[in-house]
Amino acid sequence: MSEAAAADYPRPPELDAVFHCSEIRRDDDRILYYGISDVDERELVRRVWPAFREAGYEVQVVTPDSGLDVIVARPYSDGVDGVPWVNVALLVATVVSTLLVGATAWYYVPLPVIQENPLAVLQAWPFTAAVLGVLLTHELGHYALGRYHGVDVSLPYVIPFILPFGTMGAIIRMRGQMPDREALFDIGVAGPLAGLAATIVVTVVGLLLGPFTVPQSVLGGGGGQVIVFNNPPLLDLIAAALNQPTGYSDPTKTAHPVVMGAWVGMFFTVLNLLPVGQLDGGHIVRAMVGRRQETLAAFVPTALFGIAAYLYYVRDLGLNESVGLWAFWGLFSAFIAYRGPANPIDDSALGPKRLAVGVLTFALGLLCFMLVPIQVTTL
């Protein structure tokens, strides 16, 4: 590469101090620096990241089969470039899926009625607003703190699905390096706290809306099996504070579907706070205790498999009565624990205020925990 061409690429002194660069190439908007590093990958990123970031680039290090180290620099994005069509398409699809599932499963609108008049699904808009409001508030909490700390994060992607809620949740992508433990903690904790705040609001609204009437055609002659979503402690506490019931002796009455939006928020909070890998709990614990987080994460799959075994062998519950749920999350947590947590560039310890907020967040998460979230009962 000529000297004139090389001048088009950032090459800070911090790079040359630890990296013997033999070639520089451009691949679309990325710049690839090939060479041999004097330090390990983590230390290399720590040394060069501040200078590249000041020049407007994010960096990561890869080692291809050639044996050379490669530093990949790409422009840092500090905003949304153009219309995020994928995010918009997924949001529209999830609005449709939650309306359809909400109408059929929670508002008891018969499918033939919807086939005759698709607008009948709009009866379920409060359910859709509750579920998506909780999920998007959670993810936008991550997004806002990510932007505050200068981390390149995407807008939320919501995932459409089928029963029982019409969605599998929402995620954001963190595409940049984590500068320090404080940023990792703030981004990790912002989602659960924002989501819980929205969940409490949705719970209050749902309870104050009062009971929902179950059509007689749904009740039928009785004797059939139904899925019961058990209450987390936080839901019971809010109901007690409002002096509102969450269940009714009258079989034609049930909790308002908006309350299910709150249930979704509480249940997803528990799952997100599992202290493994790239989950919120993994980020928070990694920021709080450093690399010891990986030791803690190794016990999580065992604990979840233990819960599944207890429910199956001791409580005599079936796979569809939370046994399969915890077994699946045991497998999933093992997979994400294996992939490891985020590693901040500056690994300095957190101060006592953030540690206290972290403990409080997990305490609130425990109020959302249910040993048996889903159970099957006979009418």
C-alpha positions as semicolon CSV with decimal commas, in nm:
position;residue;x (nm);y (nm);z (nm)
1;M;0,000;0,000;0,000
2;S;0,137;0,342;-0,093
3;E;0,205;0,610;0,167
4;A;-0,070;0,826;0,016
5;A;-0,320;0,543;0,033
6;A;-0,219;0,455;0,388
7;A;-0,292;0,812;0,492
8;D;-0,661;0,744;0,421
9;Y;-0,672;0,497;0,710
10;P;-0,636;0,568;1,083
11;R;-0,305;0,436;1,216
12;P;-0,256;0,575;1,566
13;P;0,078;0,540;1,746
14;E;-0,090;0,311;2,000
15;L;-0,134;0,056;1,720
16;D;0,229;0,054;1,608
17;A;0,345;0,027;1,970
18;V;0,203;-0,325;2,007
19;F;0,118;-0,441;1,653
20;H;0,353;-0,510;1,363
21;C;0,129;-0,422;1,069
22;S;0,220;-0,583;0,736
23;E;-0,087;-0,494;0,526
24;I;-0,401;-0,280;0,536
25;R;-0,709;-0,356;0,327
26;R;-1,056;-0,208;0,290
27;D;-1,364;-0,433;0,283
28;D;-1,672;-0,215;0,219
29;D;-1,683;0,014;0,524
30;R;-1,440;-0,199;0,727
31;I;-1,064;-0,154;0,747
32;L;-0,856;-0,468;0,808
33;Y;-0,508;-0,443;0,960
34;Y;-0,300;-0,761;0,911
35;G;0,005;-0,827;1,124
36;I;0,144;-0,980;1,441
37;S;0,058;-0,857;1,787
38;D;0,305;-0,838;2,077
39;V;0,021;-0,887;2,329
40;D;-0,282;-1,111;2,362
41;E;-0,614;-1,026;2,199
42;R;-0,775;-0,872;2,506
43;E;-0,476;-0,652;2,582
44;L;-0,446;-0,549;2,216
45;V;-0,804;-0,424;2,211
46;R;-0,751;-0,245;2,543
47;R;-0,445;-0,065;2,406
48;V;-0,583;0,048;2,068
49;W;-0,957;0,092;2,131
50;P;-0,946;0,447;2,277
51;A;-0,743;0,585;1,986
52;F;-0,956;0,419;1,719
53;R;-1,273;0,528;1,897
54;E;-1,151;0,887;1,899
55;A;-1,103;0,853;1,523
56;G;-1,462;0,729;1,489
57;Y;-1,406;0,354;1,465
58;E;-1,495;0,043;1,664
59;V;-1,233;-0,233;1,665
60;Q;-1,220;-0,606;1,724
61;V;-0,946;-0,864;1,679
62;V;-0,977;-1,190;1,486
63;T;-0,720;-1,461;1,409
64;P;-0,793;-1,634;1,074
65;D;-0,634;-1,958;0,957
66;S;-0,339;-1,767;0,812
67;G;-0,199;-1,723;1,162
68;L;-0,179;-1,345;1,132
69;D;-0,369;-1,127;1,374
70;V;-0,631;-0,906;1,210
71;I;-0,767;-0,588;1,361
72;V;-1,106;-0,504;1,212
73;A;-1,206;-0,139;1,233
74;R;-1,547;-0,016;1,124
75;P;-1,710;0,324;1,156
76;Y;-1,890;0,375;1,485
77;S;-2,260;0,452;1,445
78;D;-2,397;0,713;1,688
79;G;-2,751;0,702;1,557
80;V;-2,999;0,531;1,326
81;D;-2,900;0,555;0,961
82;G;-3,212;0,559;0,745
83;V;-3,528;0,364;0,808
84;P;-3,463;0,044;1,013
85;W;-3,680;-0,171;0,788
86;V;-3,605;-0,501;0,962
87;N;-3,703;-0,358;1,300
88;V;-4,019;-0,205;1,153
89;A;-4,118;-0,527;0,972
90;L;-4,070;-0,738;1,285
91;L;-4,268;-0,489;1,492
92;V;-4,559;-0,495;1,245
93;A;-4,549;-0,877;1,234
94;T;-4,549;-0,894;1,614
95;V;-4,839;-0,651;1,642
96;V;-5,033;-0,881;1,408
97;S;-4,932;-1,200;1,591
98;T;-5,014;-1,061;1,937
99;L;-5,348;-0,928;1,814
100;L;-5,436;-1,264;1,662
101;V;-5,323;-1,466;1,964
102;G;-5,475;-1,216;2,204
103;A;-5,810;-1,223;2,026
104;T;-5,836;-1,602;2,005
105;A;-5,668;-1,707;2,332
106;W;-5,743;-1,424;2,573
107;Y;-6,051;-1,247;2,434
108;Y;-6,218;-1,571;2,320
109;V;-6,300;-1,446;1,970
110;P;-6,381;-1,755;1,760
111;L;-6,153;-1,810;1,462
112;P;-6,447;-1,823;1,216
113;V;-6,545;-1,474;1,332
114;I;-6,192;-1,349;1,259
115;Q;-6,189;-1,522;0,921
116;E;-6,515;-1,349;0,834
117;N;-6,403;-1,011;0,973
118;P;-6,026;-0,980;1,029
119;L;-6,077;-0,648;1,209
120;A;-6,228;-0,847;1,496
121;V;-5,871;-0,903;1,621
122;L;-5,862;-0,534;1,720
123;Q;-6,062;-0,630;2,029
124;A;-5,729;-0,753;2,166
125;W;-5,546;-0,421;2,130
126;P;-5,517;-0,373;2,511
127;F;-5,340;-0,710;2,535
128;T;-5,105;-0,618;2,250
129;A;-5,035;-0,276;2,402
130;A;-4,959;-0,436;2,739
131;V;-4,723;-0,706;2,607
132;L;-4,536;-0,488;2,360
133;G;-4,531;-0,193;2,599
134;V;-4,350;-0,400;2,862
135;L;-4,108;-0,565;2,617
136;L;-4,019;-0,249;2,426
137;T;-3,973;-0,045;2,744
138;H;-3,728;-0,309;2,864
139;E;-3,525;-0,302;2,543
140;L;-3,538;0,076;2,508
141;G;-3,389;0,096;2,856
142;H;-3,087;-0,094;2,722
143;Y;-3,083;0,121;2,409
144;A;-3,092;0,454;2,595
145;L;-2,808;0,362;2,832
146;G;-2,610;0,210;2,546
147;R;-2,625;0,539;2,358
148;Y;-2,548;0,731;2,677
149;H;-2,226;0,533;2,721
150;G;-2,136;0,553;2,352
151;V;-2,184;0,182;2,283
152;D;-2,304;0,094;1,934
153;V;-2,641;-0,072;1,996
154;S;-2,928;-0,145;1,761
155;L;-3,292;-0,054;1,796
156;P;-3,506;-0,335;1,945
157;Y;-3,603;-0,636;1,738
158;V;-3,934;-0,787;1,854
159;I;-3,994;-1,149;1,764
160;P;-4,338;-1,267;1,647
161;F;-4,454;-1,609;1,759
162;I;-4,767;-1,813;1,824
163;L;-4,934;-1,924;2,149
164;P;-4,954;-1,833;2,427
165;F;-4,850;-1,467;2,389
166;G;-4,788;-1,405;2,020
167;T;-4,422;-1,313;2,075
168;M;-4,096;-1,464;2,195
169;G;-3,978;-1,134;2,336
170;A;-3,744;-0,865;2,207
171;I;-3,369;-0,817;2,177
172;I;-3,116;-0,552;2,085
173;R;-2,774;-0,608;1,933
174;M;-2,466;-0,463;2,102
175;R;-2,221;-0,430;1,815
176;G;-1,946;-0,231;1,983
177;Q;-1,690;-0,295;2,255
178;M;-1,792;-0,236;2,616
179;P;-1,568;0,044;2,746
180;D;-1,580;-0,041;3,118
181;R;-1,771;-0,221;3,390
182;E;-1,983;0,084;3,465
183;A;-2,117;0,092;3,109
184;L;-2,174;-0,285;3,115
185;F;-2,364;-0,258;3,443
186;D;-2,573;0,043;3,344
187;I;-2,676;-0,108;3,011
188;G;-2,748;-0,446;3,168
189;V;-2,952;-0,315;3,460
190;A;-3,148;-0,052;3,264
191;G;-3,359;-0,309;3,081
192;P;-3,493;-0,502;3,382
193;L;-3,557;-0,187;3,585
194;A;-3,733;-0,007;3,299
195;G;-3,928;-0,322;3,212
196;L;-4,034;-0,374;3,574
197;A;-4,153;-0,014;3,599
198;A;-4,367;-0,068;3,289
199;T;-4,482;-0,404;3,426
200;I;-4,603;-0,245;3,750
201;V;-4,800;0,015;3,554
202;V;-4,954;-0,254;3,333
203;T;-5,039;-0,465;3,640
204;V;-5,218;-0,175;3,807
205;V;-5,415;-0,095;3,489
206;G;-5,507;-0,459;3,432
207;L;-5,627;-0,513;3,788
208;L;-5,831;-0,192;3,790
209;L;-6,002;-0,295;3,466
210;G;-6,170;-0,567;3,670
211;P;-6,267;-0,921;3,569
212;F;-6,313;-1,037;3,214
213;T;-6,619;-1,243;3,124
214;V;-6,557;-1,587;2,976
215;P;-6,817;-1,683;2,714
216;Q;-7,041;-1,974;2,805
217;S;-6,943;-2,145;2,480
218;V;-6,583;-2,162;2,605
219;L;-6,679;-2,311;2,939
220;G;-6,882;-2,586;2,772
221;G;-6,982;-2,870;2,992
222;G;-6,670;-2,866;3,213
223;G;-6,430;-3,152;3,274
224;G;-6,172;-3,029;3,021
225;Q;-5,811;-2,932;3,091
226;V;-5,694;-2,572;3,098
227;I;-5,354;-2,407;3,133
228;V;-5,313;-2,199;3,449
229;F;-5,052;-1,924;3,472
230;N;-4,964;-1,901;3,841
231;N;-4,910;-1,564;4,004
232;P;-4,561;-1,435;4,079
233;P;-4,525;-1,278;4,427
234;L;-4,498;-0,926;4,280
235;L;-4,838;-0,961;4,113
236;D;-4,996;-1,073;4,442
237;L;-4,833;-0,785;4,629
238;I;-4,968;-0,527;4,385
239;A;-5,313;-0,686;4,392
240;A;-5,313;-0,680;4,772
241;A;-5,207;-0,313;4,775
242;L;-5,495;-0,228;4,541
243;N;-5,734;-0,465;4,722
244;Q;-5,811;-0,629;4,388
245;P;-5,852;-1,004;4,329
246;T;-5,652;-1,196;4,070
247;G;-5,887;-1,495;4,065
248;Y;-6,260;-1,547;4,091
249;S;-6,483;-1,823;4,227
250;D;-6,726;-1,756;3,944
251;P;-6,603;-1,971;3,650
252;T;-6,738;-1,714;3,404
253;K;-6,493;-1,453;3,539
254;T;-6,119;-1,434;3,490
255;A;-5,846;-1,174;3,524
256;H;-5,841;-0,913;3,248
257;P;-5,610;-1,003;2,956
258;V;-5,402;-0,692;3,031
259;V;-5,290;-0,866;3,351
260;M;-5,135;-1,133;3,128
261;G;-4,923;-0,860;2,973
262;A;-4,791;-0,792;3,323
263;W;-4,733;-1,167;3,377
264;V;-4,526;-1,177;3,059
265;G;-4,316;-0,884;3,184
266;M;-4,248;-1,052;3,518
267;F;-4,166;-1,392;3,368
268;F;-3,933;-1,248;3,105
269;T;-3,762;-1,047;3,380
270;V;-3,677;-1,370;3,564
271;L;-3,535;-1,530;3,251
272;N;-3,335;-1,220;3,156
273;L;-3,182;-1,201;3,503
274;L;-3,027;-1,548;3,486
275;P;-2,658;-1,466;3,552
276;V;-2,518;-1,629;3,239
277;G;-2,354;-1,518;2,916
278;Q;-2,503;-1,224;2,732
279;L;-2,831;-1,219;2,929
280;D;-2,898;-0,910;3,140
281;G;-2,814;-1,102;3,456
282;G;-2,485;-1,211;3,302
283;H;-2,394;-0,851;3,219
284;I;-2,488;-0,727;3,566
285;V;-2,300;-0,998;3,756
286;R;-1,997;-0,971;3,524
287;A;-1,985;-0,599;3,605
288;M;-2,033;-0,660;3,978
289;V;-1,789;-0,946;4,043
290;G;-1,563;-0,950;3,738
291;R;-1,441;-1,277;3,591
292;R;-1,582;-1,475;3,886
293;Q;-1,914;-1,444;3,702
294;E;-1,814;-1,737;3,482
295;T;-1,783;-1,962;3,788
296;L;-2,131;-1,862;3,901
297;A;-2,271;-1,908;3,552
298;A;-2,147;-2,269;3,546
299;F;-2,391;-2,356;3,828
300;V;-2,700;-2,205;3,660
301;P;-2,775;-2,493;3,418
302;T;-2,739;-2,742;3,706
303;A;-2,982;-2,540;3,918
304;L;-3,239;-2,524;3,638
305;F;-3,211;-2,897;3,567
306;G;-3,249;-2,951;3,942
307;I;-3,575;-2,752;3,944
308;A;-3,705;-2,957;3,650
309;A;-3,611;-3,284;3,824
310;Y;-3,774;-3,173;4,151
311;L;-4,099;-3,081;3,976
312;Y;-4,103;-3,409;3,783
313;Y;-3,996;-3,658;4,049
314;V;-4,117;-3,492;4,369
315;R;-4,413;-3,280;4,262
316;D;-4,520;-3,533;3,994
317;L;-4,574;-3,262;3,731
318;G;-4,561;-3,326;3,358
319;L;-4,332;-3,188;3,091
320;N;-4,596;-2,931;2,994
321;E;-4,633;-2,818;3,355
322;S;-4,307;-2,619;3,382
323;V;-4,081;-2,928;3,384
324;G;-4,004;-2,892;3,014
325;L;-3,977;-2,515;3,053
326;W;-3,697;-2,530;3,312
327;A;-3,526;-2,819;3,132
328;F;-3,519;-2,613;2,811
329;W;-3,374;-2,313;2,993
330;G;-3,118;-2,539;3,154
331;L;-2,998;-2,640;2,805
332;F;-3,018;-2,284;2,675
333;S;-2,830;-2,139;2,973
334;A;-2,556;-2,401;2,926
335;F;-2,518;-2,291;2,564
336;I;-2,497;-1,919;2,638
337;A;-2,274;-1,975;2,941
338;Y;-2,033;-2,162;2,713
339;R;-2,018;-1,860;2,480
340;G;-1,907;-1,646;2,773
341;P;-1,996;-1,298;2,901
342;A;-1,915;-0,955;2,766
343;N;-1,564;-0,838;2,857
344;P;-1,520;-0,465;2,920
345;I;-1,201;-0,298;2,809
346;D;-1,148;-0,131;3,148
347;D;-1,208;-0,397;3,415
348;S;-1,198;-0,165;3,714
349;A;-1,436;-0,255;3,997
350;L;-1,775;-0,088;4,047
351;G;-1,852;0,155;4,326
352;P;-2,086;0,073;4,617
353;K;-2,386;0,259;4,471
354;R;-2,398;0,045;4,158
355;L;-2,341;-0,269;4,364
356;A;-2,643;-0,175;4,577
357;V;-2,855;-0,118;4,265
358;G;-2,747;-0,458;4,136
359;V;-2,853;-0,633;4,457
360;L;-3,186;-0,447;4,449
361;T;-3,245;-0,551;4,087
362;F;-3,196;-0,920;4,166
363;A;-3,420;-0,885;4,473
364;L;-3,696;-0,744;4,250
365;G;-3,632;-1,029;4,009
366;L;-3,691;-1,281;4,290
367;L;-4,034;-1,124;4,343
368;C;-4,113;-1,228;3,984
369;F;-3,989;-1,587;4,024
370;M;-4,235;-1,879;4,015
371;L;-4,127;-2,236;4,079
372;V;-4,424;-2,352;3,871
373;P;-4,512;-2,072;3,626
374;I;-4,745;-2,288;3,416
375;Q;-4,969;-2,570;3,535
376;V;-5,245;-2,782;3,383
377;T;-5,568;-2,826;3,575
378;T;-5,911;-2,977;3,514
379;L;-6,223;-2,765;3,511
